[in-house]
Coordinates of C-alpha atoms and ligand atoms in Angstrom, one line a residue:
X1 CA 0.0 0.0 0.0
X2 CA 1.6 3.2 -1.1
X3 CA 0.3 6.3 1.4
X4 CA 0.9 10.1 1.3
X5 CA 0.5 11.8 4.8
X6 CA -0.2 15.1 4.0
X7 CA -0.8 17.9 6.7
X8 CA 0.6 21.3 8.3
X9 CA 3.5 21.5 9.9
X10 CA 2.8 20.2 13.4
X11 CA -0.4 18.7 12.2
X12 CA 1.2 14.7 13.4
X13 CA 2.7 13.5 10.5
X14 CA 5.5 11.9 11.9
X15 CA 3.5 10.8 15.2
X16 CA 1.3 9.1 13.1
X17 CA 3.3 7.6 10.6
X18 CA 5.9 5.8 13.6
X19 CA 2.5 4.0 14.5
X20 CA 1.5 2.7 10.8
X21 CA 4.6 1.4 10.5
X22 CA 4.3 -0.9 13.5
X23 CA 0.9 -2.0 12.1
X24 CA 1.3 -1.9 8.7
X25 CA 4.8 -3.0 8.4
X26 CA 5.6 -0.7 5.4
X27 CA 8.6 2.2 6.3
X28 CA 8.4 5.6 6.7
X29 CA 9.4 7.7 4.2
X30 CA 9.9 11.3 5.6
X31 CA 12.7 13.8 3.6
X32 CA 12.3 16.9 6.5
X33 CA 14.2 13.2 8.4
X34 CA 16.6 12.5 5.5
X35 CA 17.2 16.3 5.2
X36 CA 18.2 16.4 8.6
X37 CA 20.3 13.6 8.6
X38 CA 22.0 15.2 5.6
X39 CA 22.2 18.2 7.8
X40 CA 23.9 16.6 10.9
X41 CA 26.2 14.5 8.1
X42 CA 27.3 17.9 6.6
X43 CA 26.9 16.2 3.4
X44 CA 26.7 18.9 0.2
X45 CA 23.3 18.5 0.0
X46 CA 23.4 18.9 4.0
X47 CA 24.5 22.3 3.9
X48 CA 22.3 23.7 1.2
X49 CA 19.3 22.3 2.6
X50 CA 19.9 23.7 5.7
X51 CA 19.8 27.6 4.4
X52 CA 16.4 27.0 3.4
X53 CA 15.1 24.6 6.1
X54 CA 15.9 27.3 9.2
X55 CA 14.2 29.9 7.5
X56 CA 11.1 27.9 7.3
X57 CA 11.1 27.6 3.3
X58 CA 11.2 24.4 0.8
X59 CA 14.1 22.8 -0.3
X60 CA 14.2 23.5 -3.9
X61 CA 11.9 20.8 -5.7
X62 CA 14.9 18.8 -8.0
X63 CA 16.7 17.9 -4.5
X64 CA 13.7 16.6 -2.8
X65 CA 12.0 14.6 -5.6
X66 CA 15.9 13.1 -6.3
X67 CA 15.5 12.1 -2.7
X68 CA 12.4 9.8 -3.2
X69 CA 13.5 9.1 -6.5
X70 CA 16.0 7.1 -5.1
X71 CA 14.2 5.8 -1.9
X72 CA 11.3 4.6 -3.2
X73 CA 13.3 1.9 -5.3
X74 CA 14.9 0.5 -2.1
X75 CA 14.0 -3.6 -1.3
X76 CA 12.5 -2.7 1.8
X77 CA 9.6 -0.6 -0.1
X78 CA 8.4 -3.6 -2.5
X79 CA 5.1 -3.9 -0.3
X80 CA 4.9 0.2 0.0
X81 CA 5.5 2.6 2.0
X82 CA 4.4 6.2 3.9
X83 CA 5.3 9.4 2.5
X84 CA 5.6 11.7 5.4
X85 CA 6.3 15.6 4.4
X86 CA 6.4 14.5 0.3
X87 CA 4.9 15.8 -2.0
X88 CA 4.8 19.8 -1.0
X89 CA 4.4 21.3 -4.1
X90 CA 2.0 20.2 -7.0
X91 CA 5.7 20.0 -9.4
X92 CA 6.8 17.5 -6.9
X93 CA 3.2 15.6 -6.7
X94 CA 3.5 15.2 -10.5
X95 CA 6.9 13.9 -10.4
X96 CA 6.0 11.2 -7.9
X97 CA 3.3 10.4 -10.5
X98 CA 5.3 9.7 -13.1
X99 CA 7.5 8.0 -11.0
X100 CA 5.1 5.4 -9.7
X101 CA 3.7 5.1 -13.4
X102 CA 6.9 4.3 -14.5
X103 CA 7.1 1.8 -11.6
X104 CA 3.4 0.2 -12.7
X105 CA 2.0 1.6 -9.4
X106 CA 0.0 4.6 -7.8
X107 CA -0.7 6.1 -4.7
X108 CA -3.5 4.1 -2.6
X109 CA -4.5 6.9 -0.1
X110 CA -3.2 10.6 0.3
X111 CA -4.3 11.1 4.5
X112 CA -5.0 14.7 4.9
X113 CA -4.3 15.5 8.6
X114 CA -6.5 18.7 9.1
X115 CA -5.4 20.6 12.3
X116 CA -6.5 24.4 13.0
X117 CA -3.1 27.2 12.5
X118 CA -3.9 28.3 16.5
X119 CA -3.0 24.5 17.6
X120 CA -0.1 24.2 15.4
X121 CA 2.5 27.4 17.2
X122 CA 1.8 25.2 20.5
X123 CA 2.8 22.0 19.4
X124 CA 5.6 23.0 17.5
X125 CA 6.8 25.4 20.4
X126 CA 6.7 22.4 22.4
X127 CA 8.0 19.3 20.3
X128 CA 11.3 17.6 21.4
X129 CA 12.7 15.4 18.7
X130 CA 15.3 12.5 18.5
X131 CA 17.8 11.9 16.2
X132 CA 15.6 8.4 15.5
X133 CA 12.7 10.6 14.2
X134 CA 10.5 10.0 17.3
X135 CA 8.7 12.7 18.3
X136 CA 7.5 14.5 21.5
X137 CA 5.9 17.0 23.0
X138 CA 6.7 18.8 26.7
X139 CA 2.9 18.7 27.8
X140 CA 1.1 16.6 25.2
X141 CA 3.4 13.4 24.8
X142 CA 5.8 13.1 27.7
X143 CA 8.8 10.5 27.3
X144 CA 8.8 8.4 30.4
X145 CA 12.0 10.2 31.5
X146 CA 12.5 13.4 30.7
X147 CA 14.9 14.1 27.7
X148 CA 15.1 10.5 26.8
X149 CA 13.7 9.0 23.9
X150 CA 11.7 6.2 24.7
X151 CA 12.2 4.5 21.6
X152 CA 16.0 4.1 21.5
X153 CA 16.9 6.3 24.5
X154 CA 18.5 9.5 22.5
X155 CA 19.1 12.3 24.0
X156 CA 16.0 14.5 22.9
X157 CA 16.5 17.9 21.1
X158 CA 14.5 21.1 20.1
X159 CA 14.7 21.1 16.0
X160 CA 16.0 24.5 14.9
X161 CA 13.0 25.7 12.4
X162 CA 10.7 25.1 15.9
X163 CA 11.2 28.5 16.4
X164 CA 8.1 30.7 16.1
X165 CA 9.5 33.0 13.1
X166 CA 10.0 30.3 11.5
X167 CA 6.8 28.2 12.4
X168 CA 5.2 31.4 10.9
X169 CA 6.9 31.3 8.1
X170 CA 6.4 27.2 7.4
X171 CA 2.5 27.8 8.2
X172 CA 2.4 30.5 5.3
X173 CA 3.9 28.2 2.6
X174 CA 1.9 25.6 3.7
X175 CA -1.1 27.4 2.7
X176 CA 0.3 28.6 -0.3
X177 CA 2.6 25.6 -1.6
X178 CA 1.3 22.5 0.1
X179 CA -2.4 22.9 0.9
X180 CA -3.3 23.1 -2.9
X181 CA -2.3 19.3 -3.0
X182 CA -5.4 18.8 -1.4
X183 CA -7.7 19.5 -4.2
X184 CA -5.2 17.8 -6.5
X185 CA -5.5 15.0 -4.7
X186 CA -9.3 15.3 -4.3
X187 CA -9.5 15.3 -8.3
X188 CA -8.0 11.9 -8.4
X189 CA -10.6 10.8 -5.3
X190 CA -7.4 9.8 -2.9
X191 CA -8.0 12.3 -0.1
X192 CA -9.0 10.9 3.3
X193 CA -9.8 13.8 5.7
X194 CA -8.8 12.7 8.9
X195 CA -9.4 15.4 11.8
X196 CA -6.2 15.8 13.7
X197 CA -7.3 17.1 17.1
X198 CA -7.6 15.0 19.9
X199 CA -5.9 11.8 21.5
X200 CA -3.1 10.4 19.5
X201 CA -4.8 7.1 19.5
X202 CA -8.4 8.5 18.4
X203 CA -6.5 10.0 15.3
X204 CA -4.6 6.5 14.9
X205 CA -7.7 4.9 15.0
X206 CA -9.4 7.1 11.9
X207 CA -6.5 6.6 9.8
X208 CA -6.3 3.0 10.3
X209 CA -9.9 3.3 9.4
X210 CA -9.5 5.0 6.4
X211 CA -6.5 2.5 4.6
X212 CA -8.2 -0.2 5.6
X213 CA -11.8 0.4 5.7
Ligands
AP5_301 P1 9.3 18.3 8.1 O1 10.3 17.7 9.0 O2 8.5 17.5 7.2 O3 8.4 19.3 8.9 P2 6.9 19.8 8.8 O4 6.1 19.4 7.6 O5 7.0 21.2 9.1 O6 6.2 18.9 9.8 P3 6.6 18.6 11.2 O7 7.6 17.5 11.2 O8 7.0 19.9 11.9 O9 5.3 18.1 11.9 P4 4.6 16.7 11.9 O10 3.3 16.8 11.2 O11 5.5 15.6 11.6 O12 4.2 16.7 13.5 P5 4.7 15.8 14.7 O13 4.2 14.4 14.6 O14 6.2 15.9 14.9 O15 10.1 19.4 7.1 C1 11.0 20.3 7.7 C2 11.6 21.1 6.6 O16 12.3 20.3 5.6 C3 10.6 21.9 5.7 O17 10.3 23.1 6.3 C4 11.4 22.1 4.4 O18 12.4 23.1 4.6 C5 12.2 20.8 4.3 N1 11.4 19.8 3.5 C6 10.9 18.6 4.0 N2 10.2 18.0 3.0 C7 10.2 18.8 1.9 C8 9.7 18.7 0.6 N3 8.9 17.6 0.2 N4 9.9 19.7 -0.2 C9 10.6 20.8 0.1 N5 11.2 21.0 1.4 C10 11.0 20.0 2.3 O19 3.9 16.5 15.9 C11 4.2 17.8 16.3 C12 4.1 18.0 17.8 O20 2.7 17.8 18.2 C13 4.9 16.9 18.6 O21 5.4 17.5 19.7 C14 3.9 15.9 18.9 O22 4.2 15.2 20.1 C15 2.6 16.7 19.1 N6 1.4 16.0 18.7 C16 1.2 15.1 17.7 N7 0.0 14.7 17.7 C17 -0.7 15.3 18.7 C18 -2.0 15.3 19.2 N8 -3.0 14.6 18.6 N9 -2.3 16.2 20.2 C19 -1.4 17.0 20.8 N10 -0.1 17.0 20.4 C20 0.2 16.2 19.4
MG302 MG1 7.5 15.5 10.9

């Protein structure tokens, strides 16, 4: 099953996807993670990236879509997999088209994560991350200790663009580069609205709902 997580900034993505790939056993495909990584590796692409990614903007369309170019041909794909964070732009939505035609495949559900703009500031504001891609929040998704990550026990860290100029900034592109996805998507009936307020497990719930239903 090949899924798109699509969503604002803060909206879940990557809390959500963690838990598909326990139940659905297909990996997680997020490039704001392998950006990062890049970042942290101070690889080329590292470096550039990083100009745009602090300053809340996209990374230019050719890197990203080389990114899943190259990713989604890995072996551990072959049953599918979860885009989390691609595509952002309707030039990088019609790239992973042709891609997957070119492959004989398609996409099986775009999950459209709708949380409100006043939640979003909050739970950014207040996300701690680890280097594993788990995600947490100070108030709304505690580790069990403090700065640990429960999930490989990393050190936990505040991500650089979760600063509110920037949030600002990522929001506003959202709405203008991102959210049109939705009515692409919609025009190829794909788009499952999934309402992303409330428990973490309600949410998991819908969306297990919606690919499976
Ligand atoms: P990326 O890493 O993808 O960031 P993003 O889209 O801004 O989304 P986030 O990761 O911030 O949010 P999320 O939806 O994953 O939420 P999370 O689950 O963590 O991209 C970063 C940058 O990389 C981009 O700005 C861009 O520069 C570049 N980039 C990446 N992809 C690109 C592309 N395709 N094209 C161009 N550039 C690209 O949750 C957020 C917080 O809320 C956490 O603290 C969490 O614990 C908490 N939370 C989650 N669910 C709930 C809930 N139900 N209730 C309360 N709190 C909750
Ligand atoms: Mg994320």
């Amino acid at each position: 099953m090949n899924l798109i997580l699509l969503g604002p900034p803060g909206a879940g993505k990557g809390t959500q996807a963690k838990k598909m790939v326990e139940k659905l056993g297909i990996p997680q495909i997020s490039t704001g993670d392998i950006l990062r990584a890049a970042v942290k590796e101070g690889t080329a692409m590292g470096i550039e990236a990083k100009k745009y990614m602090d300053a809340g903007k996209l990374v230019p369309d050719e890197v990203v879509i080389g990114i899943i170019r190259d990713r989604i041909k890995e072996a551990d794909c072959a049953k599918g997999f979860i885009l989390d964070g691609f595509p952002r732009t309707v030039a990088q939505a019609e790239a992973l088209d042709e891609m997957l035609k070119g492959m004989g495949q398609d996409i099986d559900h775009v999950i459209s994560i709708e949380v409100p703009d006043s939640a979003l500031l909050e739970r950014l504001t207040g996300r701690r991350m680890c280097s594993c891609g788990a995600s947490y929040h100070i108030m709304f998704n505690k580790p069990k200790q403090e700065g640990i990550c429960d999930l490989c026990g990393g050190k936990l860290y505040h991500r650089d663009d979760d600063k509110e100029e920037a949030i600002t900034e990522r929001l506003v592109n959202y709405h203008r580069q991102t959210a049109p996805l939705i009515d692409f998507y919609t025009k190829k009936g794909k788009v499952r609205p999934i309402p992303g307020t409330g428990s973490v497990d309600d949410i998991f719930a819908a969306i297990m709902d919606a690919v499976e239903g």
